[in-house]
XYZ file of C-alpha atoms in Angstrom:
242
model
C -2.989 10.925 -11.421
C -4.825 8.651 -13.851
C -3.545 8.365 -17.396
C -5.796 7.987 -20.421
C -5.060 5.504 -23.186
C -6.769 6.792 -26.317
C -4.498 5.730 -29.172
C -5.856 2.181 -29.490
C -9.580 2.709 -28.837
C -11.606 1.650 -31.872
C -14.940 0.208 -32.902
C -13.217 -1.892 -35.564
C -14.192 -5.567 -35.583
C -12.111 -8.192 -37.388
C -13.683 -9.941 -40.369
C -14.969 -13.329 -39.253
C -15.267 -12.380 -35.589
C -18.408 -13.786 -33.961
C -20.125 -14.216 -30.622
C -19.171 -17.901 -30.734
C -15.470 -17.072 -31.057
C -15.761 -14.454 -28.336
C -17.230 -16.973 -25.896
C -14.536 -19.552 -26.747
C -11.650 -17.080 -26.293
C -9.746 -15.863 -23.241
C -7.373 -12.943 -22.930
C -4.503 -13.726 -20.559
C -3.048 -10.495 -19.170
C 0.108 -10.299 -17.012
C -0.348 -7.360 -14.669
C 2.300 -5.540 -12.664
C 1.864 -2.018 -11.292
C -0.458 -0.777 -14.054
C -3.147 0.602 -11.748
C -3.251 3.901 -13.631
C -4.430 2.350 -16.909
C -5.580 -1.229 -16.413
C -9.263 -0.434 -15.850
C -9.498 1.510 -19.112
C -7.515 -1.099 -21.073
C -9.654 -3.964 -19.757
C -12.943 -2.096 -20.195
C -12.072 -1.592 -23.857
C -11.045 -5.238 -24.290
C -14.217 -6.551 -22.658
C -16.353 -4.935 -25.359
C -15.506 -7.917 -27.581
C -13.644 -10.343 -25.275
C -15.976 -11.203 -22.386
C -13.488 -13.678 -20.892
C -10.338 -12.088 -19.477
C -8.030 -13.119 -16.662
C -5.464 -10.688 -15.256
C -2.627 -12.212 -13.267
C -1.555 -9.613 -10.719
C 2.128 -10.471 -10.363
C 2.827 -9.028 -6.932
C 1.839 -5.426 -7.733
C 2.368 -2.876 -4.975
C -0.270 -0.488 -6.328
C -4.030 -0.911 -6.833
C -3.737 -2.879 -10.091
C -5.860 -5.792 -8.859
C -8.613 -3.498 -7.557
C -8.733 -1.550 -10.813
C -8.785 -4.732 -12.910
C -11.680 -6.156 -10.891
C -13.530 -2.868 -11.348
C -13.412 -3.518 -15.102
C -15.174 -6.845 -14.539
C -12.346 -9.251 -15.345
C -11.132 -12.308 -13.455
C -8.089 -11.616 -11.276
C -5.561 -14.148 -9.979
C -2.853 -12.871 -7.639
C 0.766 -13.879 -7.121
C 1.743 -12.916 -3.557
C 5.182 -11.808 -4.791
C 6.539 -10.674 -8.147
C 7.628 -13.752 -10.118
C 7.940 -12.295 -13.606
C 5.952 -12.118 -16.816
C 6.623 -15.719 -17.829
C 5.225 -17.017 -14.556
C 2.186 -14.754 -14.888
C 1.497 -16.065 -18.384
C 1.670 -19.681 -17.248
C -0.642 -19.003 -14.306
C -3.081 -17.192 -16.576
C -3.051 -19.905 -19.224
C -3.636 -22.592 -16.603
C -6.587 -20.612 -15.242
C -8.116 -19.927 -18.655
C -7.650 -23.490 -19.870
C -9.533 -24.769 -16.822
C -12.646 -22.791 -17.760
C -15.526 -24.609 -19.516
C -15.632 -24.026 -23.261
C -12.247 -22.301 -23.466
C -10.607 -22.992 -26.831
C -8.443 -20.012 -27.809
C -6.046 -18.029 -25.627
C -4.478 -14.644 -26.341
C -1.567 -13.242 -24.344
C -2.213 -9.512 -24.104
C -0.265 -6.686 -22.464
C -1.800 -4.621 -19.660
C -0.446 -1.191 -20.579
C -2.508 -0.331 -23.659
C 0.066 -1.136 -26.334
C -1.899 -4.007 -27.905
C -4.999 -3.545 -30.057
C -8.053 -5.693 -29.450
C -8.835 -5.956 -33.163
C -5.434 -7.556 -33.780
C -6.233 -10.152 -31.114
C -9.549 -10.824 -32.848
C -7.851 -11.394 -36.204
C -5.445 -13.869 -34.660
C -8.254 -15.885 -33.069
C -10.162 -15.937 -36.372
C -7.092 -17.376 -38.064
C -6.747 -20.092 -35.430
C -10.369 -21.023 -35.995
C -10.105 -21.135 -39.791
C -6.517 -22.170 -40.602
C -4.438 -25.255 -39.662
C -2.413 -23.406 -37.016
C -1.628 -23.920 -33.331
C -0.087 -20.547 -32.497
C 0.100 -17.115 -34.091
C 2.757 -14.600 -33.109
C 2.158 -10.901 -33.598
C 4.785 -9.043 -35.612
C 5.361 -5.292 -35.669
C 7.713 -5.679 -38.656
C 5.399 -7.132 -41.325
C 4.183 -3.648 -42.230
C 5.267 -0.101 -41.520
C 2.658 0.975 -38.952
C 4.661 0.422 -35.760
C 7.543 2.809 -35.128
C 9.793 1.433 -32.368
C 12.828 3.399 -31.282
C 16.218 2.698 -32.846
C 17.540 0.716 -29.861
C 14.333 -1.322 -29.604
C 14.386 -2.142 -33.298
C 18.066 -3.143 -33.250
C 17.653 -5.447 -30.256
C 14.523 -7.073 -31.672
C 16.278 -7.746 -34.970
C 19.190 -9.320 -33.054
C 16.712 -11.473 -31.160
C 15.203 -12.700 -34.421
C 18.615 -13.762 -35.736
C 19.464 -15.618 -32.520
C 16.115 -17.365 -32.392
C 16.192 -18.462 -36.030
C 19.592 -20.069 -35.534
C 18.820 -21.722 -32.203
C 15.239 -22.845 -32.817
C 14.756 -23.134 -36.565
C 11.591 -21.058 -36.183
C 11.540 -18.253 -38.736
C 9.951 -15.112 -37.330
C 10.283 -11.408 -37.983
C 9.475 -10.454 -34.363
C 10.542 -12.991 -31.744
C 9.683 -10.934 -28.651
C 6.145 -9.751 -29.298
C 3.839 -10.259 -26.318
C 0.700 -10.531 -28.464
C 0.176 -14.220 -29.243
C -2.842 -16.421 -29.909
C -2.798 -20.112 -29.006
C -5.172 -23.006 -29.379
C -5.478 -25.655 -26.678
C -2.770 -27.805 -28.283
C -0.231 -24.994 -28.023
C -1.404 -23.979 -24.560
C -0.709 -27.482 -23.280
C 2.570 -27.885 -25.189
C 4.282 -24.739 -23.883
C 5.426 -25.257 -20.293
C 6.837 -21.695 -19.890
C 9.383 -22.586 -17.237
C 11.282 -19.294 -17.549
C 9.662 -16.815 -15.185
C 11.060 -13.556 -16.530
C 12.108 -12.107 -19.915
C 13.597 -15.406 -21.112
C 10.094 -16.843 -21.470
C 9.746 -15.263 -24.921
C 12.776 -17.142 -26.233
C 11.591 -20.304 -24.496
C 8.229 -20.112 -26.271
C 9.894 -19.765 -29.683
C 12.253 -22.651 -28.947
C 9.343 -24.845 -27.886
C 7.404 -24.007 -31.040
C 10.269 -25.575 -32.973
C 10.912 -28.464 -30.596
C 7.219 -29.432 -30.336
C 6.677 -28.865 -34.076
C 3.720 -26.596 -33.481
C 2.077 -25.130 -36.558
C 2.794 -21.408 -36.438
C 2.370 -18.192 -38.395
C 2.801 -14.470 -37.870
C 0.150 -11.749 -37.958
C 0.942 -8.084 -38.684
C -0.009 -6.062 -35.613
C 0.232 -2.436 -34.610
C 1.986 -1.831 -31.298
C 0.937 1.532 -29.867
C 3.790 3.177 -27.968
C 1.643 5.451 -25.821
C 2.718 8.508 -23.849
C 2.089 6.404 -20.747
C 4.411 3.551 -21.769
C 7.072 5.995 -22.930
C 6.861 7.835 -19.622
C 7.456 4.570 -17.785
C 10.444 3.839 -20.021
C 9.143 0.353 -20.813
C 10.385 0.284 -24.377
C 13.946 1.098 -23.325
C 14.020 -1.231 -20.333
C 12.526 -4.117 -22.290
C 15.236 -3.636 -24.904
C 17.935 -3.747 -22.231
C 16.413 -6.893 -20.693
C 16.198 -8.655 -24.047
C 19.803 -7.735 -24.856
C 20.936 -9.052 -21.463
C 19.103 -12.325 -22.111
C 20.666 -12.726 -25.557
C 24.189 -12.133 -24.296
C 23.742 -14.807 -21.611
C 22.438 -17.471 -23.994
């Protein structure tokens, strides 16, 4: 049965957003078994981001078919490699497209808001920055569960010590990169460790970075899948093995 994602749908447009920025921007969307919602999520995103590539990371459902039905580009991994690998494939694809300048990593399950992605791209275009990381902890809008919040705060402490990069939310999947950052981040870690790798490389490559307050929508759909809990467990496992 299809699920409906309604929490994030909005006509809001970020100040400074323009057709020129829209044409220069690409959403890069890792996709794994989200056939129930991906068409709706991508249809909403395409209202202001005409350039989107979904990387179907070995899904066993109809995710790729549903994504194509929304009119986005689809690249397929024949087997599941992990979110990090999907991001690198998507960035490589987007960066090869004529006129591509800005790249936003964007989740496929409806938890990210398009207007937040717009704001991040506007900042890249108007401020001396290479990468902007979304943070759910710069204001009080996002309400993660207690376990999620604890693990994310632990991740921030680990990352600050190991990388020297000061963030309030080290494992947020909503990021905006310019071409400099897209080329500088190899993303060699295929699975959950890619988030830590990106932060470490921001410090090592001395990329100019900032955070942007974003609202992460924990939908009934994502809660039903248990993604918040499992992501917390995966992050904790990664931290303990560092």
